mmCIF file of C-alpha atoms in Angstrom:
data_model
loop_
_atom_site.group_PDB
_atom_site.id
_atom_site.type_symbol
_atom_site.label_atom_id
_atom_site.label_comp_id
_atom_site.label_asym_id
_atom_site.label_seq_id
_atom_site.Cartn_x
_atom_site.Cartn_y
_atom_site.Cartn_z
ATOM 1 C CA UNK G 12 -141.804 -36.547 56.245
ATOM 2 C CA UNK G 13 -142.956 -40.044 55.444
ATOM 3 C CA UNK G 14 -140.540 -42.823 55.710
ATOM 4 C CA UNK G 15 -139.484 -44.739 52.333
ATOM 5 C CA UNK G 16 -139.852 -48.485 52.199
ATOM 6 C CA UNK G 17 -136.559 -49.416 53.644
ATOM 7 C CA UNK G 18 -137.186 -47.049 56.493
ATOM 8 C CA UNK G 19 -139.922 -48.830 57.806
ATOM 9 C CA UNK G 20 -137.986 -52.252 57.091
ATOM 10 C CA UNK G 21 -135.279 -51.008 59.031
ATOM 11 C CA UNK G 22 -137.516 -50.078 61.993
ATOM 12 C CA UNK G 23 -139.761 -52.968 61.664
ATOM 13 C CA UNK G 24 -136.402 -55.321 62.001
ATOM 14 C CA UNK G 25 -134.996 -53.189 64.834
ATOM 15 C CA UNK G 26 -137.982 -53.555 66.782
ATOM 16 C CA UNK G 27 -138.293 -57.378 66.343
ATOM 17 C CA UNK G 28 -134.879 -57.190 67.717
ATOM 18 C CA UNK G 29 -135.083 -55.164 70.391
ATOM 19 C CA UNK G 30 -137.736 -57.542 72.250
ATOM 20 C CA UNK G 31 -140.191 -55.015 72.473
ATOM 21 C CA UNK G 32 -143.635 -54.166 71.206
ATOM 22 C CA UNK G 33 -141.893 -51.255 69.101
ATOM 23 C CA UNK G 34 -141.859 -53.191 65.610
ATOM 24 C CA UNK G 35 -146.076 -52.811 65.464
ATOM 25 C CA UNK G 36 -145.832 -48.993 65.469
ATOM 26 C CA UNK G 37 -144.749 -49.442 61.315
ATOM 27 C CA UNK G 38 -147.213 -52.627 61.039
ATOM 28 C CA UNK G 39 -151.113 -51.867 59.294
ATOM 29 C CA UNK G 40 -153.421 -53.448 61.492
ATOM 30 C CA UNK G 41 -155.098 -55.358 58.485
ATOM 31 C CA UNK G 42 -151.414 -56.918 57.006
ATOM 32 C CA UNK G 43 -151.819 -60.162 55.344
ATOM 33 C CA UNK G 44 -148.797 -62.555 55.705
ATOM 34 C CA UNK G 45 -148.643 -65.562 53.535
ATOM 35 C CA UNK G 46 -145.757 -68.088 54.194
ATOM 36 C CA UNK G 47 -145.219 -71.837 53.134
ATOM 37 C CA UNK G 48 -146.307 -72.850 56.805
ATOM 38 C CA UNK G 49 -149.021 -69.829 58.103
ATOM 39 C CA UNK G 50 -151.200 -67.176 56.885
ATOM 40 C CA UNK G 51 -152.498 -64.785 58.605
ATOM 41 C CA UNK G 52 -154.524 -61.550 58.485
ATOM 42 C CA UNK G 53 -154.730 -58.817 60.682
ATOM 43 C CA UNK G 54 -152.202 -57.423 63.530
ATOM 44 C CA UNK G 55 -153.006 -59.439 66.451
ATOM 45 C CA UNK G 56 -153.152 -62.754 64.671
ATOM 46 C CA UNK G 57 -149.397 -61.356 62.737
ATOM 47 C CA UNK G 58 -148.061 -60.578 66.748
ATOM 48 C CA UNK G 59 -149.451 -63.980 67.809
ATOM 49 C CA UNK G 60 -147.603 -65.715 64.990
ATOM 50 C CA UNK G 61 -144.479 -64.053 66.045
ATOM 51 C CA UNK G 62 -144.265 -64.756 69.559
ATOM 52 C CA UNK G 63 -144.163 -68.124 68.489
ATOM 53 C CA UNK G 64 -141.486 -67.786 66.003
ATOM 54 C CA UNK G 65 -139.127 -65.435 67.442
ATOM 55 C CA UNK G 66 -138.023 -67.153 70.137
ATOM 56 C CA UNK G 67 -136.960 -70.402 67.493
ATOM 57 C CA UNK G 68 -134.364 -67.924 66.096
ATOM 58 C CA UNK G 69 -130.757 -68.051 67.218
ATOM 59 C CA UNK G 70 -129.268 -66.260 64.001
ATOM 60 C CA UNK G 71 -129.719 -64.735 60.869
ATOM 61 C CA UNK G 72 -127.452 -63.264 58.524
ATOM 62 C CA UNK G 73 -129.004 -60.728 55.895
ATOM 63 C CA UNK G 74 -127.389 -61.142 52.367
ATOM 64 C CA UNK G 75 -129.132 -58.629 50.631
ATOM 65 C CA UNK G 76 -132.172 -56.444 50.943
ATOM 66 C CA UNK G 77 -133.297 -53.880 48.130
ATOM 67 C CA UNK G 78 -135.981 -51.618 47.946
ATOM 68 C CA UNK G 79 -138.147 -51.646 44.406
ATOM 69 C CA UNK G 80 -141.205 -49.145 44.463
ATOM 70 C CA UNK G 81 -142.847 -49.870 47.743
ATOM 71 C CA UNK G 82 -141.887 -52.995 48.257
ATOM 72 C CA UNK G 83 -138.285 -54.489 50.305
ATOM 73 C CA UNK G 84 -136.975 -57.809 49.203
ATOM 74 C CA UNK G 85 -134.983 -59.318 51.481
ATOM 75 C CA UNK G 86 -132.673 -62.703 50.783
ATOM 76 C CA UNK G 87 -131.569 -63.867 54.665
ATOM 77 C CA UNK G 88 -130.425 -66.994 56.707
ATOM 78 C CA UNK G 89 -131.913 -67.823 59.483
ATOM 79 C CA UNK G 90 -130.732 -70.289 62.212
ATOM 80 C CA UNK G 91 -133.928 -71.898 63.833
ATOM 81 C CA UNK G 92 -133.648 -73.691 66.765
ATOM 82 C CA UNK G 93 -136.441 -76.695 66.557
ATOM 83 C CA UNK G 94 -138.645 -77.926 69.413
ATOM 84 C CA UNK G 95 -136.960 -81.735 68.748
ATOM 85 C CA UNK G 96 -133.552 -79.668 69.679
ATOM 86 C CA UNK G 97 -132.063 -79.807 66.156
ATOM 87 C CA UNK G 98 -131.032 -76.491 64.375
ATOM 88 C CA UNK G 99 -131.735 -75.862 60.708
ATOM 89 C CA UNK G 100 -130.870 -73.096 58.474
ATOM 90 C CA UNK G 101 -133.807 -71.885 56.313
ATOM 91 C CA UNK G 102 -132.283 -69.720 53.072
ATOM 92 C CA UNK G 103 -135.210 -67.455 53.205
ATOM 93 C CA UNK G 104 -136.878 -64.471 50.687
ATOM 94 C CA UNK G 105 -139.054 -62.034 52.113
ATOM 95 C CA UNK G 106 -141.792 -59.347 50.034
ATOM 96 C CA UNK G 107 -142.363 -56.595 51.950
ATOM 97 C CA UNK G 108 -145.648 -54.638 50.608
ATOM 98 C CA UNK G 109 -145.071 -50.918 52.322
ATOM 99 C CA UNK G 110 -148.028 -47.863 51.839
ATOM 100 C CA UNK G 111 -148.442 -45.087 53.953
ATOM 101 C CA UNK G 112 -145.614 -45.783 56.166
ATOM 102 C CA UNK G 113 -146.629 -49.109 57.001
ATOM 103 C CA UNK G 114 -145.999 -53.064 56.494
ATOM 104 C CA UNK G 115 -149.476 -53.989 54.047
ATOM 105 C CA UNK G 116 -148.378 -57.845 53.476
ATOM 106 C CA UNK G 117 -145.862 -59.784 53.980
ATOM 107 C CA UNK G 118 -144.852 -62.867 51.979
ATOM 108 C CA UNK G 119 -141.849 -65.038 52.826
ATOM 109 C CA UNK G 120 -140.866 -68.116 51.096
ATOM 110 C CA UNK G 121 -138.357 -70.905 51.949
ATOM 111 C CA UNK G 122 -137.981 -74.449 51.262
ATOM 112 C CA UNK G 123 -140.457 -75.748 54.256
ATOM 113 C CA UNK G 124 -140.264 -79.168 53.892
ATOM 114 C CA UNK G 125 -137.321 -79.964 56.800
ATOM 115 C CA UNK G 126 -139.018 -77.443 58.933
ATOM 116 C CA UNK G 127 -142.544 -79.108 58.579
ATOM 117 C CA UNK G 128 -140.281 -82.945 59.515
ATOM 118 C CA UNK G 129 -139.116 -81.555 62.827
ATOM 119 C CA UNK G 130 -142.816 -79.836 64.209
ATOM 120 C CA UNK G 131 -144.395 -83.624 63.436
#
Protein backbone atom coordinates (compact mmCIF):
# COMPACT_ATOMS: atom_id res chain seq x y z
CA UNK A 1 0.00 0.00 0.00
CA UNK A 2 1.52 3.27 -1.09
CA UNK A 3 2.16 5.87 1.45
CA UNK A 4 0.04 9.29 1.24
CA UNK A 5 1.91 12.56 1.15
CA UNK A 6 2.24 13.11 4.81
CA UNK A 7 3.56 9.61 5.17
CA UNK A 8 6.50 10.17 3.33
CA UNK A 9 6.87 13.74 5.09
CA UNK A 10 6.75 12.08 8.24
CA UNK A 11 9.48 9.57 7.29
CA UNK A 12 11.49 11.95 5.33
CA UNK A 13 11.62 14.27 8.73
CA UNK A 14 12.26 11.24 10.97
CA UNK A 15 15.11 10.24 9.03
CA UNK A 16 16.75 13.74 8.88
CA UNK A 17 16.44 13.36 12.53
CA UNK A 18 17.62 10.29 13.24
CA UNK A 19 21.26 11.13 11.74
CA UNK A 20 21.13 8.51 9.38
CA UNK A 21 21.04 7.93 5.66
CA UNK A 22 17.30 6.63 6.18
CA UNK A 23 15.49 9.98 4.99
CA UNK A 24 16.81 9.18 1.05
CA UNK A 25 14.85 5.89 0.96
CA UNK A 26 11.40 8.40 0.35
CA UNK A 27 13.68 10.98 -1.76
CA UNK A 28 13.43 10.65 -6.08
CA UNK A 29 16.80 10.68 -7.19
CA UNK A 30 16.02 13.55 -9.76
CA UNK A 31 14.21 16.09 -6.85
CA UNK A 32 14.65 19.65 -7.62
CA UNK A 33 14.94 21.95 -4.51
CA UNK A 34 14.65 25.62 -4.99
CA UNK A 35 15.30 27.88 -1.88
CA UNK A 36 16.09 31.71 -1.51
CA UNK A 37 19.88 30.70 -0.97
CA UNK A 38 20.46 27.10 -3.19
CA UNK A 39 19.04 25.09 -5.88
CA UNK A 40 19.72 22.03 -6.58
CA UNK A 41 18.82 19.01 -8.74
CA UNK A 42 19.29 15.56 -8.28
CA UNK A 43 19.88 13.31 -4.95
CA UNK A 44 23.46 13.57 -4.37
CA UNK A 45 23.74 17.28 -4.94
CA UNK A 46 20.11 17.47 -2.38
CA UNK A 47 22.36 15.06 0.36
CA UNK A 48 25.39 17.33 -0.22
CA UNK A 49 23.32 20.42 0.50
CA UNK A 50 22.14 18.88 3.64
CA UNK A 51 25.16 17.84 5.28
CA UNK A 52 25.92 21.29 5.23
CA UNK A 53 22.79 22.53 6.67
CA UNK A 54 21.87 20.10 9.20
CA UNK A 55 24.40 20.45 11.42
CA UNK A 56 23.50 24.68 11.61
CA UNK A 57 20.21 23.53 13.23
CA UNK A 58 19.77 23.57 16.98
CA UNK A 59 15.81 23.74 16.93
CA UNK A 60 12.77 23.85 15.16
CA UNK A 61 9.35 23.99 16.19
CA UNK A 62 6.64 22.84 13.52
CA UNK A 63 3.46 25.09 13.64
CA UNK A 64 1.54 23.51 11.16
CA UNK A 65 1.87 21.07 8.32
CA UNK A 66 -1.16 20.04 5.98
CA UNK A 67 -1.38 17.81 3.26
CA UNK A 68 -3.32 19.25 -0.11
CA UNK A 69 -3.32 16.65 -3.09
CA UNK A 70 0.23 15.50 -3.24
CA UNK A 71 1.79 18.10 -1.91
CA UNK A 72 2.75 18.88 2.32
CA UNK A 73 3.01 22.47 3.35
CA UNK A 74 4.77 22.95 6.20
CA UNK A 75 5.00 26.52 8.31
CA UNK A 76 8.19 25.82 10.95
CA UNK A 77 10.88 27.71 13.05
CA UNK A 78 14.03 26.91 12.85
CA UNK A 79 16.93 27.91 15.21
CA UNK A 80 20.21 28.12 13.06
CA UNK A 81 23.27 28.31 14.62
CA UNK A 82 25.64 30.66 12.22
CA UNK A 83 29.33 30.08 11.43
CA UNK A 84 30.02 33.93 13.02
CA UNK A 85 28.44 32.13 16.34
CA UNK A 86 25.18 34.12 16.32
CA UNK A 87 21.77 32.23 16.29
CA UNK A 88 18.85 33.34 14.15
CA UNK A 89 15.42 32.11 13.83
CA UNK A 90 14.25 31.71 10.19
CA UNK A 91 10.07 31.58 10.13
CA UNK A 92 10.19 29.17 7.33
CA UNK A 93 7.39 27.56 4.56
CA UNK A 94 8.15 24.48 2.94
CA UNK A 95 6.25 22.78 -0.60
CA UNK A 96 6.63 19.40 -0.59
CA UNK A 97 5.88 17.91 -4.29
CA UNK A 98 5.18 13.94 -3.38
CA UNK A 99 4.44 11.13 -6.52
CA UNK A 100 4.91 7.66 -6.29
CA UNK A 101 5.90 7.57 -2.77
CA UNK A 102 8.57 9.93 -3.10
CA UNK A 103 9.86 13.69 -2.41
CA UNK A 104 9.72 15.21 -6.48
CA UNK A 105 10.73 18.98 -5.39
CA UNK A 106 11.12 20.75 -2.73
CA UNK A 107 10.67 24.51 -2.35
CA UNK A 108 11.24 26.39 0.91
CA UNK A 109 11.01 30.01 1.37
CA UNK A 110 12.09 32.36 4.23
CA UNK A 111 13.13 35.81 4.59
CA UNK A 112 17.06 35.19 3.61
CA UNK A 113 18.37 38.36 3.92
CA UNK A 114 19.92 38.05 7.82
CA UNK A 115 21.01 34.62 6.91
CA UNK A 116 22.89 35.77 3.68
CA UNK A 117 24.64 38.96 6.43
CA UNK A 118 26.11 36.32 8.69
CA UNK A 119 27.77 33.68 5.71
CA UNK A 120 29.62 37.14 4.27
Amino acid sequence: MEKSPMEVFQAFGEGMMSGTDSWKEVIAKDIVFTGPVDQVKGLEAFAKLNKGFMPMIRGNEMKQAVEAGNFVITQMEMDIAMPSGKSIKLDMTEWYEIKDGKIQSLKVYYDAEEFRKELK
